[in-house]
CSV table of C-alpha atoms in Angstrom, one decimal:
chain,number,residue,atom,x,y,z
A,1287,MET,CA,-13.8,-19.8,-3.9
A,1288,ILE,CA,-13.9,-19.4,-7.3
A,1289,LEU,CA,-13.3,-17.1,-9.4
A,1290,HIS,CA,-13.0,-16.5,-13.5
A,1291,TYR,CA,-10.1,-14.5,-14.1
A,1292,ASP,CA,-11.2,-13.4,-18.2
A,1293,SER,CA,-12.8,-10.5,-17.2
A,1294,LEU,CA,-9.8,-8.9,-16.1
A,1295,ASN,CA,-7.0,-10.5,-19.9
A,1296,GLN,CA,-9.8,-8.6,-22.0
A,1297,PRO,CA,-10.0,-5.3,-23.0
A,1298,LEU,CA,-13.6,-2.9,-21.8
A,1299,THR,CA,-16.6,-1.6,-24.3
A,1300,LYS,CA,-17.0,1.5,-24.0
A,1301,ASP,CA,-20.3,1.2,-22.8
A,1302,GLU,CA,-18.1,-0.2,-19.3
A,1303,ILE,CA,-16.5,2.2,-19.7
A,1304,ARG,CA,-19.6,4.5,-19.3
A,1305,ASN,CA,-20.9,2.6,-17.1
A,1306,TYR,CA,-18.3,2.9,-14.3
A,1307,ARG,CA,-17.7,6.8,-15.0
A,1308,LEU,CA,-22.1,7.1,-14.7
A,1309,LYS,CA,-21.4,4.8,-11.3
A,1310,TYR,CA,-18.1,7.0,-10.1
A,1311,PRO,CA,-17.5,10.0,-11.8
A,1312,THR,CA,-15.2,12.8,-10.9
A,1313,GLY,CA,-16.2,16.4,-12.6
A,1314,ASN,CA,-13.8,17.1,-15.8
A,1315,PHE,CA,-11.4,18.6,-12.9
A,1316,TYR,CA,-8.8,16.4,-15.1
A,1317,LEU,CA,-10.0,17.3,-18.2
A,1318,VAL,CA,-9.5,21.3,-17.4
A,1319,ILE,CA,-6.1,20.8,-16.6
A,1320,LEU,CA,-5.4,19.3,-20.2
A,1321,VAL,CA,-7.4,21.5,-22.2
A,1322,PHE,CA,-5.6,25.1,-19.9
A,1323,SER,CA,-2.2,23.6,-20.3
A,1324,MET,CA,-2.9,22.4,-24.2
A,1325,ALA,CA,-3.9,26.1,-24.5
A,1326,PHE,CA,-0.8,27.6,-22.8
A,1327,PHE,CA,0.8,25.6,-24.4
A,1328,ILE,CA,0.1,26.5,-28.2
A,1329,MET,CA,0.1,29.8,-26.7
A,1330,PHE,CA,4.4,29.5,-26.4
A,1331,ALA,CA,4.4,27.5,-29.0
A,1332,SER,CA,3.3,29.8,-31.6
A,1333,ILE,CA,5.5,33.0,-29.1
A,1334,VAL,CA,8.1,30.4,-30.8
A,1335,LEU,CA,6.9,30.4,-34.7
A,1336,LEU,CA,6.1,33.8,-34.5
A,1337,ILE,CA,10.4,34.4,-33.8
A,1338,ALA,CA,11.0,31.4,-35.8
A,1339,VAL,CA,8.9,33.0,-38.8
A,1340,GLY,CA,9.9,36.5,-37.5
A,1341,THR,CA,13.2,36.0,-38.1
A,1342,PHE,CA,13.4,33.8,-42.0
A,1343,LEU,CA,11.0,37.1,-43.5
A,1344,LEU,CA,14.0,39.5,-41.9
A,1345,GLY,CA,16.7,37.2,-43.2
A,1346,THR,CA,18.2,37.7,-39.7
A,1347,GLN,CA,20.0,35.4,-36.9
A,1348,SER,CA,20.3,37.2,-33.8
A,1349,PHE,CA,21.5,35.8,-29.8
A,1350,GLN,CA,18.1,37.0,-27.8
A,1351,SER,CA,15.5,35.9,-30.8
A,1352,VAL,CA,17.0,32.5,-30.3
A,1353,VAL,CA,17.2,32.8,-27.0
A,1354,SER,CA,13.7,33.8,-26.8
A,1355,GLY,CA,12.5,31.6,-28.5
A,1356,ALA,CA,13.9,28.7,-26.3
A,1357,ILE,CA,12.4,30.1,-23.0
A,1358,ALA,CA,8.8,30.3,-24.7
A,1359,LEU,CA,9.0,26.0,-26.6
A,1360,THR,CA,10.2,25.5,-22.6
A,1361,ILE,CA,7.5,27.2,-20.7
A,1362,ALA,CA,5.5,25.5,-23.3
A,1363,MET,CA,6.4,22.8,-22.0
A,1364,ILE,CA,7.2,22.5,-18.4
A,1365,ILE,CA,3.0,23.5,-18.4
A,1366,TYR,CA,2.2,21.0,-20.5
A,1367,LEU,CA,4.2,18.0,-20.2
A,1368,PRO,CA,3.7,18.0,-16.0
A,1369,ALA,CA,-0.4,18.6,-16.7
A,1370,TYR,CA,-0.6,15.2,-20.2
A,1371,LEU,CA,1.3,13.2,-18.2
A,1372,LEU,CA,-1.3,13.3,-15.3
A,1373,TYR,CA,-4.2,13.0,-16.9
A,1374,ARG,CA,-2.8,9.7,-18.2
A,1375,ALA,CA,-1.9,8.4,-15.0
A,1376,PHE,CA,-5.1,10.1,-14.3
A,1377,LYS,CA,-7.2,7.7,-18.0
A,1378,LYS,CA,-5.5,4.7,-16.6
A,1379,TYR,CA,-5.9,4.2,-12.9
A,1380,GLN,CA,-9.8,4.5,-14.6
A,1381,TYR,CA,-9.9,2.1,-16.2
A,1382,ARG,CA,-7.5,0.0,-13.8
A,1383,GLY,CA,-10.9,0.1,-11.9
A,1384,ALA,CA,-13.1,-0.3,-14.0
A,1385,LYS,CA,-12.2,-4.0,-15.3
A,1386,LEU,CA,-12.3,-3.9,-11.3
A,1387,TYR,CA,-16.0,-3.4,-11.0
A,1388,ARG,CA,-15.7,-5.4,-14.0
A,1389,PHE,CA,-14.5,-8.3,-12.6
A,1390,ALA,CA,-15.7,-7.8,-9.2
A,1391,GLY,CA,-19.9,-7.9,-11.0
A,1392,LEU,CA,-18.8,-10.5,-12.9
A,1393,ASN,CA,-17.7,-13.0,-9.9
A,1394,GLY,CA,-20.5,-11.7,-7.1
A,1395,LEU,CA,-17.8,-9.9,-6.1
A,1396,ILE,CA,-18.8,-6.1,-3.9
A,1397,TYR,CA,-16.0,-3.6,-5.7
A,1398,THR,CA,-15.7,0.2,-4.6
A,1399,ARG,CA,-13.2,2.7,-5.8
A,1400,GLU,CA,-12.4,5.0,-2.8
A,1401,ILE,CA,-12.5,5.0,1.2
A,1402,ILE,CA,-11.3,8.0,3.1
A,1403,ASN,CA,-9.9,7.2,6.8
A,1404,PRO,CA,-11.5,3.5,6.8
A,1405,SER,CA,-11.9,1.8,10.5
A,1406,PHE,CA,-8.2,-0.9,10.3
A,1407,LYS,CA,-7.7,-2.4,13.4
A,1408,GLY,CA,-3.6,-4.3,14.5
A,1409,THR,CA,-1.3,-3.2,16.4
A,1410,LEU,CA,0.3,-1.8,12.6
A,1411,LEU,CA,-1.3,0.6,11.9
A,1412,SER,CA,-2.2,1.7,15.2
A,1413,ASP,CA,-0.1,5.1,14.6
A,1414,THR,CA,-1.6,5.7,11.3
A,1415,THR,CA,-3.6,9.7,10.9
A,1416,THR,CA,-5.0,10.0,8.0
A,1417,GLY,CA,-5.5,7.3,5.2
A,1418,THR,CA,-7.3,6.3,2.1
A,1419,ILE,CA,-8.0,2.6,-0.1
A,1420,ASN,CA,-7.7,2.2,-3.2
A,1421,ASP,CA,-10.3,-0.6,-5.7
A,1422,GLN,CA,-11.4,-2.1,-2.2
A,1423,VAL,CA,-12.7,-5.9,-3.4
A,1424,LYS,CA,-14.6,-7.8,-1.3
A,1425,ASN,CA,-17.2,-11.7,-1.0
A,1426,GLN,CA,-20.6,-10.4,0.1
A,1427,SER,CA,-20.9,-14.3,2.3
A,1428,GLY,CA,-19.6,-17.4,3.7
A,1429,THR,CA,-15.8,-16.8,4.9
A,1430,LEU,CA,-15.3,-13.0,4.4
A,1431,PHE,CA,-12.0,-10.3,2.9
A,1432,GLU,CA,-10.7,-8.4,1.2
A,1433,PHE,CA,-8.0,-6.6,-0.5
A,1434,GLY,CA,-7.0,-3.5,-2.1
A,1435,ASN,CA,-4.5,-1.2,-1.7
A,1436,TYR,CA,-3.9,0.7,0.4
A,1437,GLU,CA,-2.0,4.1,1.6
A,1438,PHE,CA,-2.2,6.3,4.5
A,1439,THR,CA,0.4,8.3,6.6
A,1440,ILE,CA,1.4,8.0,9.8
A,1441,GLY,CA,2.4,11.5,12.2
A,1442,SER,CA,2.0,14.9,10.7
A,1443,GLY,CA,3.9,17.6,10.1
A,1444,LYS,CA,7.8,17.8,9.1
A,1445,GLY,CA,7.4,14.3,11.0
A,1446,ALA,CA,5.2,13.0,8.6
A,1447,ARG,CA,5.9,9.4,6.5
A,1448,SER,CA,3.6,8.2,3.7
A,1449,TYR,CA,3.2,5.1,2.7
A,1450,SER,CA,1.8,3.0,0.4
A,1451,ARG,CA,0.2,-1.0,0.7
A,1452,GLY,CA,-1.3,-3.5,-0.7
A,1453,TYR,CA,-3.6,-5.6,2.0
A,1454,ILE,CA,-5.9,-8.0,2.5
A,1455,SER,CA,-7.7,-9.9,5.5
A,1456,VAL,CA,-9.5,-12.6,5.9
A,1457,SER,CA,-11.6,-12.9,8.8
A,1458,LEU,CA,-11.6,-16.1,11.5
A,1459,ASP,CA,-14.5,-17.8,13.4
A,1460,ARG,CA,-12.6,-16.6,16.9
A,1461,GLU,CA,-10.6,-13.8,18.3
A,1462,LEU,CA,-7.3,-14.5,18.9
A,1463,PRO,CA,-4.0,-13.0,20.7
A,1464,ASN,CA,-2.9,-10.3,19.2
A,1465,MET,CA,0.0,-11.5,16.3
A,1466,VAL,CA,2.8,-10.4,13.5
A,1467,LEU,CA,4.8,-11.7,11.2
A,1468,ASP,CA,7.1,-9.7,9.7
A,1469,SER,CA,8.7,-11.1,6.5
A,1470,ARG,CA,12.2,-10.3,6.2
A,1471,ASP,CA,12.2,-10.9,2.5
A,1472,ASN,CA,10.6,-6.5,1.8
A,1473,ASN,CA,12.5,-6.3,4.7
A,1474,ILE,CA,15.1,-3.2,3.9
A,1475,LYS,CA,18.5,-3.7,2.5
A,1476,ILE,CA,21.4,-1.4,3.4
A,1477,PHE,CA,25.1,-2.8,3.2
A,1478,GLY,CA,24.1,-6.2,4.4
A,1479,ALA,CA,21.5,-5.7,6.8
A,1480,ASN,CA,18.2,-5.8,7.2
A,1481,ILE,CA,15.6,-3.9,8.2
A,1482,SER,CA,12.2,-4.3,8.8
A,1483,ASN,CA,10.1,-1.9,7.0
A,1484,LEU,CA,6.9,-2.9,9.3
A,1485,THR,CA,5.9,1.0,9.6
A,1486,THR,CA,5.2,0.5,14.0
A,1487,ALA,CA,8.1,-1.0,15.9
A,1488,LEU,CA,7.7,-3.6,17.8
A,1489,ARG,CA,9.0,-4.5,21.3
A,1490,ARG,CA,12.1,-7.8,20.8
A,1491,ASP,CA,11.6,-9.3,23.7
A,1492,GLN,CA,8.5,-10.8,22.5
A,1493,VAL,CA,10.6,-12.4,18.9
A,1494,LEU,CA,9.7,-15.9,19.5
A,1495,ARG,CA,11.5,-18.5,17.3
A,1496,LEU,CA,9.3,-21.8,15.7
A,1497,GLU,CA,11.1,-25.3,14.0
A,1498,GLY,CA,12.5,-25.2,11.4
A,1499,ASP,CA,13.3,-22.6,8.3
A,1500,PHE,CA,10.3,-20.9,9.2
A,1501,ASN,CA,13.1,-18.1,10.5
A,1502,THR,CA,15.0,-17.3,7.7
A,1503,HIS,CA,11.7,-15.9,6.2
A,1504,PHE,CA,9.7,-14.2,8.8
A,1505,THR,CA,10.3,-12.9,12.3
A,1506,LEU,CA,7.3,-13.5,14.8
A,1507,TYR,CA,6.2,-12.0,17.7
A,1508,ALA,CA,3.2,-12.9,20.1
A,1509,PRO,CA,2.8,-11.2,23.5
A,1510,LYS,CA,4.2,-13.0,27.0
A,1511,GLU,CA,2.7,-15.5,28.5
A,1512,TYR,CA,1.3,-16.2,25.2
A,1513,GLU,CA,4.6,-18.4,23.7
A,1514,ARG,CA,2.1,-21.6,23.6
A,1515,ASP,CA,-0.3,-19.9,22.3
A,1516,ALA,CA,1.7,-19.0,19.6
A,1517,LEU,CA,3.0,-23.0,18.0
A,1518,TYR,CA,-1.0,-24.2,18.9
A,1519,ILE,CA,-1.8,-21.7,16.1
A,1520,PHE,CA,1.5,-21.9,14.1
A,1521,THR,CA,2.2,-24.9,13.2
A,1522,PRO,CA,4.4,-26.9,10.7
A,1523,ASP,CA,1.9,-27.0,8.1
A,1524,LEU,CA,0.6,-23.2,8.3
A,1525,MET,CA,3.8,-21.7,8.7
A,1526,ALA,CA,4.7,-24.1,5.5
A,1527,LEU,CA,2.5,-22.4,4.1
A,1528,PHE,CA,3.7,-18.8,4.4
A,1529,ILE,CA,6.4,-19.2,3.2
A,1530,ASP,CA,4.8,-20.9,0.0
A,1531,GLU,CA,2.6,-18.7,-1.0
A,1532,ALA,CA,2.6,-14.9,1.0
A,1533,SER,CA,6.4,-15.4,2.2
A,1534,SER,CA,6.9,-11.5,0.3
A,1535,PHE,CA,3.4,-10.1,3.1
A,1536,ASP,CA,4.2,-9.4,6.7
A,1537,ALA,CA,1.0,-10.6,8.0
A,1538,GLU,CA,-1.3,-9.5,11.7
A,1539,ILE,CA,-3.8,-11.2,13.9
A,1540,PHE,CA,-6.2,-8.6,15.3
A,1541,GLY,CA,-8.8,-9.6,17.4
A,1542,ASN,CA,-10.8,-12.5,14.4
A,1543,THR,CA,-9.0,-11.0,11.6
A,1544,LEU,CA,-6.4,-11.6,9.9
A,1545,TYR,CA,-4.5,-8.8,8.8
A,1546,MET,CA,-1.3,-9.7,5.0
A,1547,TYR,CA,0.4,-6.5,4.0
A,1548,ALA,CA,2.7,-5.8,0.5
A,1549,GLY,CA,6.0,-3.9,1.1
A,1550,LYS,CA,3.3,-2.0,-1.5
A,1551,SER,CA,1.6,-1.1,-4.1
A,1552,LEU,CA,-0.2,-4.1,-6.1
A,1553,LYS,CA,-1.1,-4.3,-9.3
A,1554,LEU,CA,-4.9,-5.6,-9.4
A,1555,GLU,CA,-6.1,-5.9,-13.2
A,1556,ASP,CA,-3.3,-8.4,-13.1
A,1557,THR,CA,-4.1,-11.4,-13.5
A,1558,VAL,CA,-1.6,-13.5,-11.9
A,1559,VAL,CA,-1.5,-10.6,-9.5
A,1560,ILE,CA,-5.3,-11.4,-9.0
A,1561,GLU,CA,-4.4,-15.2,-8.5
A,1562,ARG,CA,-1.9,-15.2,-6.5
A,1563,ILE,CA,-4.2,-13.3,-3.4
A,1564,ALA,CA,-7.5,-15.7,-4.1
A,1565,ARG,CA,-4.4,-18.5,-3.2
A,1566,ILE,CA,-3.2,-17.2,-0.4
A,1567,ILE,CA,-7.3,-16.3,1.0
A,1568,GLU,CA,-8.3,-20.0,0.3
A,1569,THR,CA,-5.2,-21.2,1.7
A,1570,VAL,CA,-3.4,-20.0,4.0
A,1571,GLY,CA,-7.2,-17.8,4.9
A,1572,THR,CA,-8.6,-21.1,5.6
A,1573,LYS,CA,-6.1,-22.8,7.2
A,1574,LEU,CA,-5.4,-20.7,9.6
A,1575,GLU,CA,-9.6,-20.6,10.2
A,1576,ASN,CA,-10.3,-24.4,10.5
A,1577,GLN,CA,-6.3,-23.8,12.6
A,1578,THR,CA,-8.1,-21.8,15.2
A,1579,SER,CA,-12.0,-23.0,15.3
A,1580,GLY,CA,-11.4,-24.2,18.4
A,1581,TYR,CA,-8.7,-22.1,20.3
A,1582,ARG,CA,-9.9,-20.9,23.5
A,1583,ASP,CA,-7.6,-18.4,25.9
A,1584,SER,CA,-6.8,-20.3,29.2
A,1585,ARG,CA,-5.8,-16.9,31.1
A,1586,VAL,CA,-9.8,-16.2,31.0
A,1587,GLY,CA,-12.0,-17.2,33.5
A,1588,ASN,CA,-14.3,-18.3,31.6
A,1589,LYS,CA,-12.7,-20.8,29.0
A,1590,GLN,CA,-15.6,-21.4,26.5
A,1591,SER,CA,-16.5,-17.4,25.6
A,1592,ASP,CA,-14.6,-15.3,22.3
A,1593,VAL,CA,-12.3,-13.5,25.1
A,1594,ILE,CA,-8.9,-12.9,25.8
A,1595,SER,CA,-6.8,-11.8,28.4
A,1596,ALA,CA,-5.9,-8.4,28.8
A,1597,LYS,CA,-2.4,-8.9,28.6
A,1598,GLY,CA,-2.7,-11.1,25.2
A,1599,ARG,CA,-4.9,-8.2,23.4
A,1600,ARG,CA,-2.2,-6.5,21.9
A,1601,LEU,CA,1.8,-6.3,21.5
A,1602,ARG,CA,4.0,-4.0,22.6
A,1603,THR,CA,5.8,-1.5,21.3
A,1604,ARG,CA,8.6,0.7,20.8
A,1605,LEU,CA,10.2,4.0,19.5
A,1606,SER,CA,10.6,3.2,15.3
A,1607,LEU,CA,14.8,3.3,13.8
A,1608,TRP,CA,14.0,5.5,12.1
A,1609,ILE,CA,13.2,9.0,14.7
A,1610,PHE,CA,16.6,7.5,16.2
A,1611,VAL,CA,18.2,7.6,12.4
A,1612,GLY,CA,16.1,10.8,11.6
A,1613,ILE,CA,17.4,13.0,15.7
A,1614,GLY,CA,21.4,11.5,14.8
A,1615,THR,CA,20.9,12.4,11.1
A,1616,TRP,CA,20.2,16.0,12.2
A,1617,LEU,CA,22.5,16.5,15.1
A,1618,ILE,CA,25.1,15.3,13.2
A,1619,GLY,CA,23.8,18.2,10.6
A,1620,TRP,CA,23.9,21.3,12.9
A,1621,ILE,CA,27.3,20.1,14.1
A,1622,CYS,CA,28.9,20.6,10.8
A,1623,LEU,CA,27.3,23.9,10.4
A,1624,PHE,CA,28.6,24.6,14.0
A,1625,ILE,CA,32.1,23.1,13.0
A,1626,TYR,CA,31.9,24.8,9.6
A,1627,TRP,CA,31.3,28.5,11.1
A,1628,GLY,CA,34.1,27.4,13.2
A,1629,ILE,CA,36.5,27.8,11.0
A,1630,PHE,CA,35.5,29.8,8.7
């Protein structure tokens, strides 16, 4: 896979920005917000100016006039500043999208700015309620791949949790058992503890330890009775590629697709980030595809069929640690309230 990255380092022309806006129109919503907030700012700033001029002409300066002016100016800033920052953030988002749109076009790739509730598969995202892909880039031929940023929500109401992850997916030739690599590099570190940041908690009796120092970088989950299959897939050279190229990504093999998730959104307009994504696809993705091209599930009656038995299709999950933390916090809060009421 040969990609040309020069366009990511070059500024956009007015025509390129215009073409992007025509392709992905957004209306004038953010501009309207900025104009109205600016009008409010001018109005309140004028009030401050009138108070200052009146005070100067009258030769008096009461405490009340100073307070009134300060309040008016504060209100103006409260209204204008967030709107201005929102507008700037949107302009930056548009500029990034236009750069990726140009990059994709020059490299024969397809760019899509937004996909609502995409059909992601896998155990790690099985509890997702809503989600949106931003700035997706994918190819059209050969080994199919795509990458982008995925914002999604798990749960609903007060218990809803929102996440933002950069992702890569690579299509494989064969159906494979469901396996997960939990990167230790992107875990949550609290008081020396290394807590997984996986959005779905997996049962610990599915953990499989591999040789070498691989276990210091990843925790491998494989279905029960599929340990030998995992050893067939995760050969020493594939493990070395994961460590060297993708140690900060969680990975999941589900069906005939490899999914990889960063711990946060990726700066896709950055040449270094795009080069790393391409390198991961070329090394890890290609090696995994070649390694598994001859895989067959021996538990299936017809060993020539591209099918995985029911036991190997999905890892078993458990309740997340954060649910217990939330329940514990809630109980401690009520206990503290009862103690407070009992004392006072």
